[in-house]
PDB file of C-alpha atoms and ligand atoms in Angstrom:
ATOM      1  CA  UNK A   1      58.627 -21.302   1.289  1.00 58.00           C
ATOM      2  CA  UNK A   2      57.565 -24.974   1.388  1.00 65.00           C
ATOM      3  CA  UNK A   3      55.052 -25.958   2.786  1.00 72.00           C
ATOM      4  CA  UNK A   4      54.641 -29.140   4.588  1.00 78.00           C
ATOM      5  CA  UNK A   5      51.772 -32.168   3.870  1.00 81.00           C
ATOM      6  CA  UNK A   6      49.805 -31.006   7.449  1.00 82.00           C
ATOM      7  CA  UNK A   7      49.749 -27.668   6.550  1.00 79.00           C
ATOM      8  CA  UNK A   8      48.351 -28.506   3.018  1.00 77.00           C
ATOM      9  CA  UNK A   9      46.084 -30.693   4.282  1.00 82.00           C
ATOM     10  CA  UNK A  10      44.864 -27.602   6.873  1.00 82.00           C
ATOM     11  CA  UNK A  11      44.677 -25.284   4.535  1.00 80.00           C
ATOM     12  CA  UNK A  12      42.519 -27.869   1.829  1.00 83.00           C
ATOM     13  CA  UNK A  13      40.142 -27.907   5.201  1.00 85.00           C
ATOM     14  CA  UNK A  14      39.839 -24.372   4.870  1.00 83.00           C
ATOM     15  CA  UNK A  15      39.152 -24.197   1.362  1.00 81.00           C
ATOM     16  CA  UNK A  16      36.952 -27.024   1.608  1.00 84.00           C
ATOM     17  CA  UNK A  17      35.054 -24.829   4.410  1.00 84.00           C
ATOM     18  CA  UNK A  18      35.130 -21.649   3.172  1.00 80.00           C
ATOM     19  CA  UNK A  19      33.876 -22.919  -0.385  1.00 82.00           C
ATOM     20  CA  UNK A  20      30.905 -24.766   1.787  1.00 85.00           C
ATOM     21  CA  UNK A  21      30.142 -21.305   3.415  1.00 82.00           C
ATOM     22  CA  UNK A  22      29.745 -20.130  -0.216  1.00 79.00           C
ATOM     23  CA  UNK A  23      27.645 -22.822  -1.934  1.00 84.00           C
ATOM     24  CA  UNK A  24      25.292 -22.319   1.450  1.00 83.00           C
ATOM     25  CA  UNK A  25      25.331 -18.547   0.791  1.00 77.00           C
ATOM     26  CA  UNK A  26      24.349 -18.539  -2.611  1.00 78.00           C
ATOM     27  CA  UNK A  27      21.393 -21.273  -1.990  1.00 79.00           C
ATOM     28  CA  UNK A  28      20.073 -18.911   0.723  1.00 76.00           C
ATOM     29  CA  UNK A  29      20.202 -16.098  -2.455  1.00 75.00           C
ATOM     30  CA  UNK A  30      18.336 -18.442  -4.899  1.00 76.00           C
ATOM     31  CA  UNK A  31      15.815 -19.643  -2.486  1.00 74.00           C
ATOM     32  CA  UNK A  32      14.843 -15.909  -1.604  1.00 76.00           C
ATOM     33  CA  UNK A  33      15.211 -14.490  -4.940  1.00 79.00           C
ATOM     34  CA  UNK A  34      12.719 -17.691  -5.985  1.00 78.00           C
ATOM     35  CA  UNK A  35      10.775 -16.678  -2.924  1.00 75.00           C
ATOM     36  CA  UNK A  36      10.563 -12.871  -4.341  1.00 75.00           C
ATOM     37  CA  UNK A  37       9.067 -13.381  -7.092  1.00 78.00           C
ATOM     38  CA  UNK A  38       6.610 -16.527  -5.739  1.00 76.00           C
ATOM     39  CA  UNK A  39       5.421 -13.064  -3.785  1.00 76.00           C
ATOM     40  CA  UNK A  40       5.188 -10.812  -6.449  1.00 78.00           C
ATOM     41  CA  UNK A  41       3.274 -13.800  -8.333  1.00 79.00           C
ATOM     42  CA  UNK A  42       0.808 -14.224  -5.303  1.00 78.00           C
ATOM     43  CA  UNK A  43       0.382 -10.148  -5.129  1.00 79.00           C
ATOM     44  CA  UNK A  44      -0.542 -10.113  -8.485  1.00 82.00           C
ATOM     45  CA  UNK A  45      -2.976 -12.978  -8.620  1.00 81.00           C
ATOM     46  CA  UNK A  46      -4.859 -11.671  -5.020  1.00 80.00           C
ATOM     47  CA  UNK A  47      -4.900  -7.962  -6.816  1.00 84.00           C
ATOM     48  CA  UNK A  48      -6.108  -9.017  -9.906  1.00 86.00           C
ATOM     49  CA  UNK A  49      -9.140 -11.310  -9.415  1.00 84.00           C
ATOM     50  CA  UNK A  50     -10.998  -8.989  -7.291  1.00 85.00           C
ATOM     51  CA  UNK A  51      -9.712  -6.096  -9.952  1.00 87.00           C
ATOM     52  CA  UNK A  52     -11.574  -8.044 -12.975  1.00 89.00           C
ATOM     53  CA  UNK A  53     -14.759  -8.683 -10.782  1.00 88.00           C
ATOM     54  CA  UNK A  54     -15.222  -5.098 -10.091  1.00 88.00           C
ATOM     55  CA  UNK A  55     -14.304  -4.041 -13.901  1.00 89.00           C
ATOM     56  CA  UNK A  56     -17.149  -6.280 -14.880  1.00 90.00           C
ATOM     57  CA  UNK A  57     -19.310  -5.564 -12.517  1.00 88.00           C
ATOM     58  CA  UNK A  58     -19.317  -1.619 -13.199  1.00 88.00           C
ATOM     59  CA  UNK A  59     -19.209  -2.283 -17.175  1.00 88.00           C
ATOM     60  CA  UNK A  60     -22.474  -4.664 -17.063  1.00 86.00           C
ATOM     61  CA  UNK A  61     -24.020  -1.676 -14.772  1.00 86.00           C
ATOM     62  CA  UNK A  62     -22.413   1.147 -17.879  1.00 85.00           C
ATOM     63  CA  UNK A  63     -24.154  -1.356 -20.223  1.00 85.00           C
ATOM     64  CA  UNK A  64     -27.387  -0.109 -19.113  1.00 77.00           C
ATOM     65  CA  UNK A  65     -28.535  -3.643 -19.919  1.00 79.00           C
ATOM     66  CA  UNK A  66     -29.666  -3.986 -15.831  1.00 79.00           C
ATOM     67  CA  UNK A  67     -33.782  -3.655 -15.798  1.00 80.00           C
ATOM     68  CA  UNK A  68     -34.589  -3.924 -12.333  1.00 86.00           C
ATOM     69  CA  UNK A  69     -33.369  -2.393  -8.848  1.00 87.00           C
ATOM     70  CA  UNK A  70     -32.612  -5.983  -7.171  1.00 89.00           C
ATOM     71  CA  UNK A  71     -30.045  -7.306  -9.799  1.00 87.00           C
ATOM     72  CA  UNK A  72     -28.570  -3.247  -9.734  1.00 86.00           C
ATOM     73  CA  UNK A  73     -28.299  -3.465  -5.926  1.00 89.00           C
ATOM     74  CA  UNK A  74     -26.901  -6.417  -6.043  1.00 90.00           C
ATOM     75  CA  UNK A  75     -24.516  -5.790  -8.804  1.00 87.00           C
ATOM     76  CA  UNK A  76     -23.365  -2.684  -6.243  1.00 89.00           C
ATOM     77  CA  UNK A  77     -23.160  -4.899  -3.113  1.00 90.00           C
ATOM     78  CA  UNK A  78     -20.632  -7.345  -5.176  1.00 90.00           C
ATOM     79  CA  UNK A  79     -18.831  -4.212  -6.413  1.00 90.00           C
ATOM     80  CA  UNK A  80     -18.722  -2.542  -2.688  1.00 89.00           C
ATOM     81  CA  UNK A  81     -17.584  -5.977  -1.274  1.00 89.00           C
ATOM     82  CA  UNK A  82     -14.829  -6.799  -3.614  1.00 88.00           C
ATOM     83  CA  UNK A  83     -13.508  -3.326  -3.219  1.00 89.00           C
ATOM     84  CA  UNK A  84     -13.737  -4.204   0.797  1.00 86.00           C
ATOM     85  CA  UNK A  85     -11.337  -6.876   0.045  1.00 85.00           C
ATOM     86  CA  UNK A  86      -9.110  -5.058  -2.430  1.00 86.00           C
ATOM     87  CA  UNK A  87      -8.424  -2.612   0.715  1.00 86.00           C
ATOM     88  CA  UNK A  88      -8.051  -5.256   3.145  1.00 85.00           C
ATOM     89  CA  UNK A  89      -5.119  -7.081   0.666  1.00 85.00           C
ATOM     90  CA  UNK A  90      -3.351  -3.632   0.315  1.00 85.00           C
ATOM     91  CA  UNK A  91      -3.527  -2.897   4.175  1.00 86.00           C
ATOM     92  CA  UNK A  92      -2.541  -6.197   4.905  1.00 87.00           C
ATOM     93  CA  UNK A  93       0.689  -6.305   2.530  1.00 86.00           C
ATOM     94  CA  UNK A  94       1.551  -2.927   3.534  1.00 85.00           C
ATOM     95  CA  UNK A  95       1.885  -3.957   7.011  1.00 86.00           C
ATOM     96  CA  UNK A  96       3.520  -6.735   6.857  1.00 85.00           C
ATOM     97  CA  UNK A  97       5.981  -4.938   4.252  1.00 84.00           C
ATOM     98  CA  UNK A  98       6.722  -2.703   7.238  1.00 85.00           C
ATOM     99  CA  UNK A  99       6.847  -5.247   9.714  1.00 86.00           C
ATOM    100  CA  UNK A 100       9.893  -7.100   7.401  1.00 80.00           C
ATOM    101  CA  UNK A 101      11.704  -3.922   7.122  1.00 80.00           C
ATOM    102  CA  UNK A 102      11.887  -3.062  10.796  1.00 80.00           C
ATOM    103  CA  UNK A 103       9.652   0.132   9.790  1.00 79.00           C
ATOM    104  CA  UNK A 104       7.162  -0.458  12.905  1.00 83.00           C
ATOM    105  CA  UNK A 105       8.753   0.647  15.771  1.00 89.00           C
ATOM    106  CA  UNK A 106       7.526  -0.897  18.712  1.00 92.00           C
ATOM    107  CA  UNK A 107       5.885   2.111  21.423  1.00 94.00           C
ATOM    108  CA  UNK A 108       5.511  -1.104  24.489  1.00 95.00           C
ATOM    109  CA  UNK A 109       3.591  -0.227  27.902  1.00 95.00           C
ATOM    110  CA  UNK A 110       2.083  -1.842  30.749  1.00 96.00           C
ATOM    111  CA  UNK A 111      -1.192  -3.640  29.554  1.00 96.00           C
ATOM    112  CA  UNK A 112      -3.354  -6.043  31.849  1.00 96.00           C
ATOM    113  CA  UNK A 113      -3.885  -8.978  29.621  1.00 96.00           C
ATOM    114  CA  UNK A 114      -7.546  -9.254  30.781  1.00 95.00           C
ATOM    115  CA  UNK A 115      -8.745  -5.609  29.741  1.00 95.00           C
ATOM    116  CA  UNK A 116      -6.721  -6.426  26.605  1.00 97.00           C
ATOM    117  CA  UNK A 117      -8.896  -9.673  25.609  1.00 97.00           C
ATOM    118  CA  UNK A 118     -12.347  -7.470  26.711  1.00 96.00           C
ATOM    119  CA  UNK A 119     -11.352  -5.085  24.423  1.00 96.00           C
ATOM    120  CA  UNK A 120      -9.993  -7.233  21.286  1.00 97.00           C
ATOM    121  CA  UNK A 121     -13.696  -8.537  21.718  1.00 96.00           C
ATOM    122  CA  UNK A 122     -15.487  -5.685  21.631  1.00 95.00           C
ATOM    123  CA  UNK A 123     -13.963  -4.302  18.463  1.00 94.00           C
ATOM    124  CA  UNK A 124     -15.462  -7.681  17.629  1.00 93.00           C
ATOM    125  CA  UNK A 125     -18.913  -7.665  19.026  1.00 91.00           C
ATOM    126  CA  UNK A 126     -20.819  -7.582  15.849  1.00 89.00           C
ATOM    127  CA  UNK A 127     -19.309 -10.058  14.364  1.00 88.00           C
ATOM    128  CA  UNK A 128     -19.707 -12.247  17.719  1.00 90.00           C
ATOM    129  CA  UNK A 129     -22.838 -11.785  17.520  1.00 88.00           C
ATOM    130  CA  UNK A 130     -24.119 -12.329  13.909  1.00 88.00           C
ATOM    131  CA  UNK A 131     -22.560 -15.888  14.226  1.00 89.00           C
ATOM    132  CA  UNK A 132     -24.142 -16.730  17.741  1.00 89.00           C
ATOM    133  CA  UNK A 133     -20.628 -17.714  19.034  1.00 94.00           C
ATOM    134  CA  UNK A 134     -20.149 -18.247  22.781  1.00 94.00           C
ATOM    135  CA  UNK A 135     -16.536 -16.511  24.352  1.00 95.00           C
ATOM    136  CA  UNK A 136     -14.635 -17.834  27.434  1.00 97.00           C
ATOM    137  CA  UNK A 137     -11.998 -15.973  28.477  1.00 97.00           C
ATOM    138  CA  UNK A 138      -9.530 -17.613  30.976  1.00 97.00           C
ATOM    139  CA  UNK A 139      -6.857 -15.057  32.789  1.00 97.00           C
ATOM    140  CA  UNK A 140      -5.277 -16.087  36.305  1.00 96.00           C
ATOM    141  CA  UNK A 141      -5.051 -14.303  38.955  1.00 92.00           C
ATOM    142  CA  UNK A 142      -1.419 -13.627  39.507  1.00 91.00           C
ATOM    143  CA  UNK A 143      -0.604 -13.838  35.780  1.00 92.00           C
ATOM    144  CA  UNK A 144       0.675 -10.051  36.023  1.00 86.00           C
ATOM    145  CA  UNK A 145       1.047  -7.142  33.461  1.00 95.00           C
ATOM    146  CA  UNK A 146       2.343  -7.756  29.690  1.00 97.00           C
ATOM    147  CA  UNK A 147       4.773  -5.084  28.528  1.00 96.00           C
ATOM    148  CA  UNK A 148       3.555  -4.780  24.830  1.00 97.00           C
ATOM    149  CA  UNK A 149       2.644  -2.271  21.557  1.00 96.00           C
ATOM    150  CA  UNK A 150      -0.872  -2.561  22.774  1.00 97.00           C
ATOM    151  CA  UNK A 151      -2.121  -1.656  19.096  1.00 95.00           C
ATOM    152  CA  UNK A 152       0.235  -4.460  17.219  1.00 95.00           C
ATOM    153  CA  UNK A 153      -0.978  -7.001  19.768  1.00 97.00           C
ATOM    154  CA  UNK A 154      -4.403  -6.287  19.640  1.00 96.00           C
ATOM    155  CA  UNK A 155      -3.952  -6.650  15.469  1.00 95.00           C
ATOM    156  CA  UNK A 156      -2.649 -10.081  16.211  1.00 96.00           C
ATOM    157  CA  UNK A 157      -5.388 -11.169  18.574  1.00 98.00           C
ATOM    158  CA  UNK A 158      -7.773  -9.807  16.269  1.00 96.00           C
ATOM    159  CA  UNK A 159      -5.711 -11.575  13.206  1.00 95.00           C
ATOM    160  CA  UNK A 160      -6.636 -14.861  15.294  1.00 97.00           C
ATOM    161  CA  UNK A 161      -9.891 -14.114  16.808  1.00 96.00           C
ATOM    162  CA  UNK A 162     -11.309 -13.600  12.902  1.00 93.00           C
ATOM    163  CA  UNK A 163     -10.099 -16.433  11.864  1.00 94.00           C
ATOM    164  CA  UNK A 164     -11.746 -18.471  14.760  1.00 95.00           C
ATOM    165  CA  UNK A 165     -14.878 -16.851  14.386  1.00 94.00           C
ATOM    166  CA  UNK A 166     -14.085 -17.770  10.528  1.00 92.00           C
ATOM    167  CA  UNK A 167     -13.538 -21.753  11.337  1.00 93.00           C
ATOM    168  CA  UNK A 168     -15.896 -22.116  14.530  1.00 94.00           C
ATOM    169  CA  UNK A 169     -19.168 -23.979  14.080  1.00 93.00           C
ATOM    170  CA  UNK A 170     -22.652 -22.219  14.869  1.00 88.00           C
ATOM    171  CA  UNK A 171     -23.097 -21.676  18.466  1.00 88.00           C
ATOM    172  CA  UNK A 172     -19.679 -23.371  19.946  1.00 95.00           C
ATOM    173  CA  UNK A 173     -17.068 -21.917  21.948  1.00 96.00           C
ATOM    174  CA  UNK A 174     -14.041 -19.641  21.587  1.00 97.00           C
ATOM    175  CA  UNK A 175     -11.547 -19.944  24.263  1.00 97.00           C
ATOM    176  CA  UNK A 176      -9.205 -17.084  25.284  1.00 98.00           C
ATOM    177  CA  UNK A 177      -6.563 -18.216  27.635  1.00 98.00           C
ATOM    178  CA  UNK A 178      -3.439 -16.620  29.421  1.00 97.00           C
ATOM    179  CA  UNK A 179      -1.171 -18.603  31.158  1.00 97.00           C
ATOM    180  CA  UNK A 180       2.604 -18.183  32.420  1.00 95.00           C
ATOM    181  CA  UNK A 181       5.260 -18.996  29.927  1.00 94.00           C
ATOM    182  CA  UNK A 182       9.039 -19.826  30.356  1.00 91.00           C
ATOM    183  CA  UNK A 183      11.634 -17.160  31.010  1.00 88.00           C
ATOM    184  CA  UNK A 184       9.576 -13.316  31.390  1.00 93.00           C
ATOM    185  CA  UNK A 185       6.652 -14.442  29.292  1.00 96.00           C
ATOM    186  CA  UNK A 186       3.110 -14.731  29.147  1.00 97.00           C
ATOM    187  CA  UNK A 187       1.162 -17.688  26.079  1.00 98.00           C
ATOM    188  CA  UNK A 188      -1.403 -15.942  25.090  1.00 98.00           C
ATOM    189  CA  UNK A 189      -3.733 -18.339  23.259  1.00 98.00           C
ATOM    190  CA  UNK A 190      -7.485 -18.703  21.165  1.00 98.00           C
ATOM    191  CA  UNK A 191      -9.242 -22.020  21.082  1.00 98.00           C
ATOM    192  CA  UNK A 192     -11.641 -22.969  18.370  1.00 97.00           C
ATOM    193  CA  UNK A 193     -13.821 -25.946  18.138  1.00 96.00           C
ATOM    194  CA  UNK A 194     -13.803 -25.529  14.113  1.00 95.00           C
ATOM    195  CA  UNK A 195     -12.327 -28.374  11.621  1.00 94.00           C
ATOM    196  CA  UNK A 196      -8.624 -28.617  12.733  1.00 95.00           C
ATOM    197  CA  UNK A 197      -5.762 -28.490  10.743  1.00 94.00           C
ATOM    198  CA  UNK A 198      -4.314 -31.389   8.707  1.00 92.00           C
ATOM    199  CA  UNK A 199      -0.802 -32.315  10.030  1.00 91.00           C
ATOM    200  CA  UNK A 200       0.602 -31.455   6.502  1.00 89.00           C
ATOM    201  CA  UNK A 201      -0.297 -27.925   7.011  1.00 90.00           C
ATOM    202  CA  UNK A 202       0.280 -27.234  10.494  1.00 91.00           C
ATOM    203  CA  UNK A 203       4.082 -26.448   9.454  1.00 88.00           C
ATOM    204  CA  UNK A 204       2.740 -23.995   6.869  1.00 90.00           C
ATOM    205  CA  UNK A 205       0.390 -22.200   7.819  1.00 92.00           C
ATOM    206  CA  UNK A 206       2.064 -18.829   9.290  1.00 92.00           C
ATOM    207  CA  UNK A 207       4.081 -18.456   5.659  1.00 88.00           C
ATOM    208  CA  UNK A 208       2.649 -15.754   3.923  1.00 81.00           C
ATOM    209  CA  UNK A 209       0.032 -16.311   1.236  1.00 80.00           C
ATOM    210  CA  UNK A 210      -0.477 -20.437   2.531  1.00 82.00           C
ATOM    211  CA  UNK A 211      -4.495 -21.291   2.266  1.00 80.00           C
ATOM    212  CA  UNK A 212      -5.017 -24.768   2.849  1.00 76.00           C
ATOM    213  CA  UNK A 213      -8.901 -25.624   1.424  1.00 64.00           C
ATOM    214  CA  UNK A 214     -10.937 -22.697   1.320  1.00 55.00           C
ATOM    215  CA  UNK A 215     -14.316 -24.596   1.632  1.00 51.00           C
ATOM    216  CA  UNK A 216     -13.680 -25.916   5.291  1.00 51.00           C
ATOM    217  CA  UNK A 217     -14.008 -22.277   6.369  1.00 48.00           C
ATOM    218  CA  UNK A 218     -17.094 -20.506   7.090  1.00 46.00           C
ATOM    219  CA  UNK A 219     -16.419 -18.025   3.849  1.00 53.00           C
ATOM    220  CA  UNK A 220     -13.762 -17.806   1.317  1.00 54.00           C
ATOM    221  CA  UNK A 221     -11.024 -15.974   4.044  1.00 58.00           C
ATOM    222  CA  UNK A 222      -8.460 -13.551   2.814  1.00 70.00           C
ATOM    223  CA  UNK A 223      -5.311 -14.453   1.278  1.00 77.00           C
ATOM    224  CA  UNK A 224      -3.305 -15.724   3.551  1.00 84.00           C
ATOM    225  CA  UNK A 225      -1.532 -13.342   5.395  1.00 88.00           C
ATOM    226  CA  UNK A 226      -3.106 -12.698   8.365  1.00 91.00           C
ATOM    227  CA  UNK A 227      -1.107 -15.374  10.280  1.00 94.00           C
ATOM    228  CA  UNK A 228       2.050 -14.258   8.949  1.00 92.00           C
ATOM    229  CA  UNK A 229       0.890 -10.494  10.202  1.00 93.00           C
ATOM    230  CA  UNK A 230       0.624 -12.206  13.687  1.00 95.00           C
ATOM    231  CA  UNK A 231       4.475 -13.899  13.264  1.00 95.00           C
ATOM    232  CA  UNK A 232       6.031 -10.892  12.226  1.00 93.00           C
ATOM    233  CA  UNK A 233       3.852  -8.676  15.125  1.00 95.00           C
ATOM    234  CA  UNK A 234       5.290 -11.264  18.325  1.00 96.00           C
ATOM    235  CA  UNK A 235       8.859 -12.014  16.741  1.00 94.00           C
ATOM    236  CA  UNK A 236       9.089  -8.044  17.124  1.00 94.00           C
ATOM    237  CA  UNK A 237       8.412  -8.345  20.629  1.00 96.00           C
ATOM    238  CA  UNK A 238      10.972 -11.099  21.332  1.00 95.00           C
ATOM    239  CA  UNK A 239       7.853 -13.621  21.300  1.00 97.00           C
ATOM    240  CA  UNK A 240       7.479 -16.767  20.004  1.00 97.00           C
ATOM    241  CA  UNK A 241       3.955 -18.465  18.008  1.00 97.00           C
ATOM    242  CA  UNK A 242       2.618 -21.636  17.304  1.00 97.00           C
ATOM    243  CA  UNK A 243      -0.215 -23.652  17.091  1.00 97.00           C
ATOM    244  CA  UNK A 244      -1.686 -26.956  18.430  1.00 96.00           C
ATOM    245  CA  UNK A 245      -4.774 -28.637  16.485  1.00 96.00           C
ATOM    246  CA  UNK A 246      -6.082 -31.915  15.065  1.00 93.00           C
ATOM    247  CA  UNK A 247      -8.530 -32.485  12.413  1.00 93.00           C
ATOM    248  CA  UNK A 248     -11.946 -32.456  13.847  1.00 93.00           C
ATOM    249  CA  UNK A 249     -11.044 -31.417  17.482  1.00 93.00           C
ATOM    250  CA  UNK A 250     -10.405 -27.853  16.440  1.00 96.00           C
ATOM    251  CA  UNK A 251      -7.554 -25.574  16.873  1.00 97.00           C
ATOM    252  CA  UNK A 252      -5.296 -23.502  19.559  1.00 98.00           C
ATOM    253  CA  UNK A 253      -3.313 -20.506  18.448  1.00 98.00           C
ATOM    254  CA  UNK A 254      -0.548 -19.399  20.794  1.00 98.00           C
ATOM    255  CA  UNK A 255       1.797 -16.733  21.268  1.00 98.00           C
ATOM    256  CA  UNK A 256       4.606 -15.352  24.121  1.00 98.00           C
ATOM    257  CA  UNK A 257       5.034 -11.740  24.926  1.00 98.00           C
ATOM    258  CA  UNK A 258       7.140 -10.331  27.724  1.00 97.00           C
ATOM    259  CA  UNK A 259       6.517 -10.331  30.857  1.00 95.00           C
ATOM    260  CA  UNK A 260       6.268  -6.301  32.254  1.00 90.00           C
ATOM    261  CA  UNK A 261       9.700  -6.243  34.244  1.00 77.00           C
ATOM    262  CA  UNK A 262       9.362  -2.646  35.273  1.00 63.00           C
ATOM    263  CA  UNK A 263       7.824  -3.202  38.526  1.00 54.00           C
ATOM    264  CA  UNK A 264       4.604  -0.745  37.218  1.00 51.00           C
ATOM    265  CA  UNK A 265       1.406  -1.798  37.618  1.00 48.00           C
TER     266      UNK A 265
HETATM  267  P1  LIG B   1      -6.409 -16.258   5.631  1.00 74.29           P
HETATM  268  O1  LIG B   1      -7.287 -16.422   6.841  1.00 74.29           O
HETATM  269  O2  LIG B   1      -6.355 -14.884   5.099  1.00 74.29           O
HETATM  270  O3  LIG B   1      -6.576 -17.317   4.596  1.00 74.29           O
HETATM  271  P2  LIG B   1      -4.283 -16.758   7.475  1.00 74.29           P
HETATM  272  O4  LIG B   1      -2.826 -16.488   7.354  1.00 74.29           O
HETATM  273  O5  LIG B   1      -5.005 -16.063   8.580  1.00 74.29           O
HETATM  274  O6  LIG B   1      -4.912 -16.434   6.093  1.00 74.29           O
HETATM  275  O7  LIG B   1      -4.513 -18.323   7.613  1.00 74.29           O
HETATM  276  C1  LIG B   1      -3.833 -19.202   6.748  1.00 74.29           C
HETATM  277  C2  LIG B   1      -4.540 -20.522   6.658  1.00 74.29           C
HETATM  278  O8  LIG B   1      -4.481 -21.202   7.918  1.00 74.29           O
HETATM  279  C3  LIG B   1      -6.023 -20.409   6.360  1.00 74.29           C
HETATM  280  O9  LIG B   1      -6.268 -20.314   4.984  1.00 74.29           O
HETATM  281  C4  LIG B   1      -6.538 -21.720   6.938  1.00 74.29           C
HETATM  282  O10 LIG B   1      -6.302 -22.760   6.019  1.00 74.29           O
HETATM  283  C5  LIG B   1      -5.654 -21.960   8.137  1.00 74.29           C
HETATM  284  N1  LIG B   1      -6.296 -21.510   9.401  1.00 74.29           N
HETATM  285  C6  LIG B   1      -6.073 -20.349  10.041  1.00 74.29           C
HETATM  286  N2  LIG B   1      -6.789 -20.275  11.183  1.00 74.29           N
HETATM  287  C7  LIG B   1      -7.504 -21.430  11.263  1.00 74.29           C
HETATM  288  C8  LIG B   1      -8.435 -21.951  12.225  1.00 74.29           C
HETATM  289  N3  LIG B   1      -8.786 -21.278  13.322  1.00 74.29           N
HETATM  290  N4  LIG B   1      -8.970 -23.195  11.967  1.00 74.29           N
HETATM  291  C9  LIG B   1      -8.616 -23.887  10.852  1.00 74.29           C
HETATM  292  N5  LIG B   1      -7.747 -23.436   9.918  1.00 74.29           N
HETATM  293  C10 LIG B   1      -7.178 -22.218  10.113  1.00 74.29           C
END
């Protein structure tokens, strides 16, 4: 059959498309596969540095060469508190591992948003308290009840909260607000009056493994995960996160959850 200059021109279109669709396709492929093993890179470099302070930690103690109790206590408090942050790297990559493979399932229930803040900052207390940090806590009214996996939200909130506590200056003030969002859903939000973020990093700063410079914090922070732990936590609840800040005028972390539509109380 012949075929006819419009209908070679249609189907060039299509082949034009179709081969579009594939060069897109097998970007998306590269970028994740480069993205893969940028991860595995980051894993290993977060595993191994606390790994080869604890290794020569316990060999200087094997050495015997130690004389007095103060250097060997001290040598165990390094030891104890690198191995603290070996655990927290493992728990943190193995939930967020389960987060990206839909492995958490969700168990959502009626939660009043201002028992949820008391309690995110009691688990906190101590913490609260060794810094001298004041809390506000703002909840309306007639916000309602949030239909959440109370333990996944309070992980975020606490994600947030440590970092705040992390960035805040001596004696200023954390901010917990709630207030009505669009469609069924509630912003929940922390305010700190730490350094800010620099424009540059705003965009980056909920991808996994992104530190911007460690000194501005209070200590040297984790490895840049916790943030991404919060994305993952509210996309899985239909919500959305962001955050609003400027260098020197501290920062606001946000996030939606639903609304509860059931009508309980
Ligand atoms: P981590 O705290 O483990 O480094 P996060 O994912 O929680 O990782 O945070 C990523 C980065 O975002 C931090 O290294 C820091 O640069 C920045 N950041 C997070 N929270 C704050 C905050 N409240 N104030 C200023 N910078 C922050």
């Amino acid at each position: 059959p012949q075929i006819g200059p419009q209908e070679f021109q249609q189907l060039a279109d299509q082949f034009n498309q179709m081969s579009g669709r594939l060069r897109d396709m097998f970007e998306k492929l590269r970028v994740s596969e480069e993205a893969r093993s940028e991860l595995v890179a980051n894993v290993s470099h977060d595993l191994r540095t606390p790994m080869a302070s604890i290794q020569s930690f316990v060999e200087a103690l094997q050495d015997d060469v130690i004389q007095d109790q103060e250097t060997f206590n001290r040598y165990l408090q390094t030891i104890r508190l690198e191995t603290r942050k070996l655990n927290g790297l493992i728990e943190d990559l193995f939930q967020l591992s389960r987060l990206h493979a839909g492995a958490i399932e969700l168990h959502q229930h009626t939660v009043a948003v201002d028992s949820l803040f008391v309690e995110v900052l009691h688990s906190h207390y101590m913490l609260l308290r060794e810094t001298g940090l004041e809390v506000e806590v703002r909840v309306p009214d007639d916000i309602g009840s949030i239909w959440i996996d109370e333990f996944e939200i309070k992980r975020a909130l606490g994600n947030l909260l440590q970092n705040a506590i992390q960035y805040a200056p001596v004696a200023s003030t954390i901010l917990f607000e709630a207030r009505p969002s669009t469609g069924d859903f509630v912003e929940l939000s922390l305010r700190d009056e730490g350094p800010g973020i620099d424009e540059n990093d705003l965009k980056r700063v909920f991808d996994r493994f992104y530190r911007s410079d460690p000194s501005r914090g209070r200590e040297g922070g984790g490895a840049g995960l916790g943030l991404a732990i919060v994305q993952s936590i509210v996309e899985r609840h239909g919500g959305k996160v962001g955050v609003d800040s400027r260098i020197g005028e501290g920062s606001r972390f946000w996030f939606t959850v639903p609304l509860n539509r059931h009508g309980l109380s």
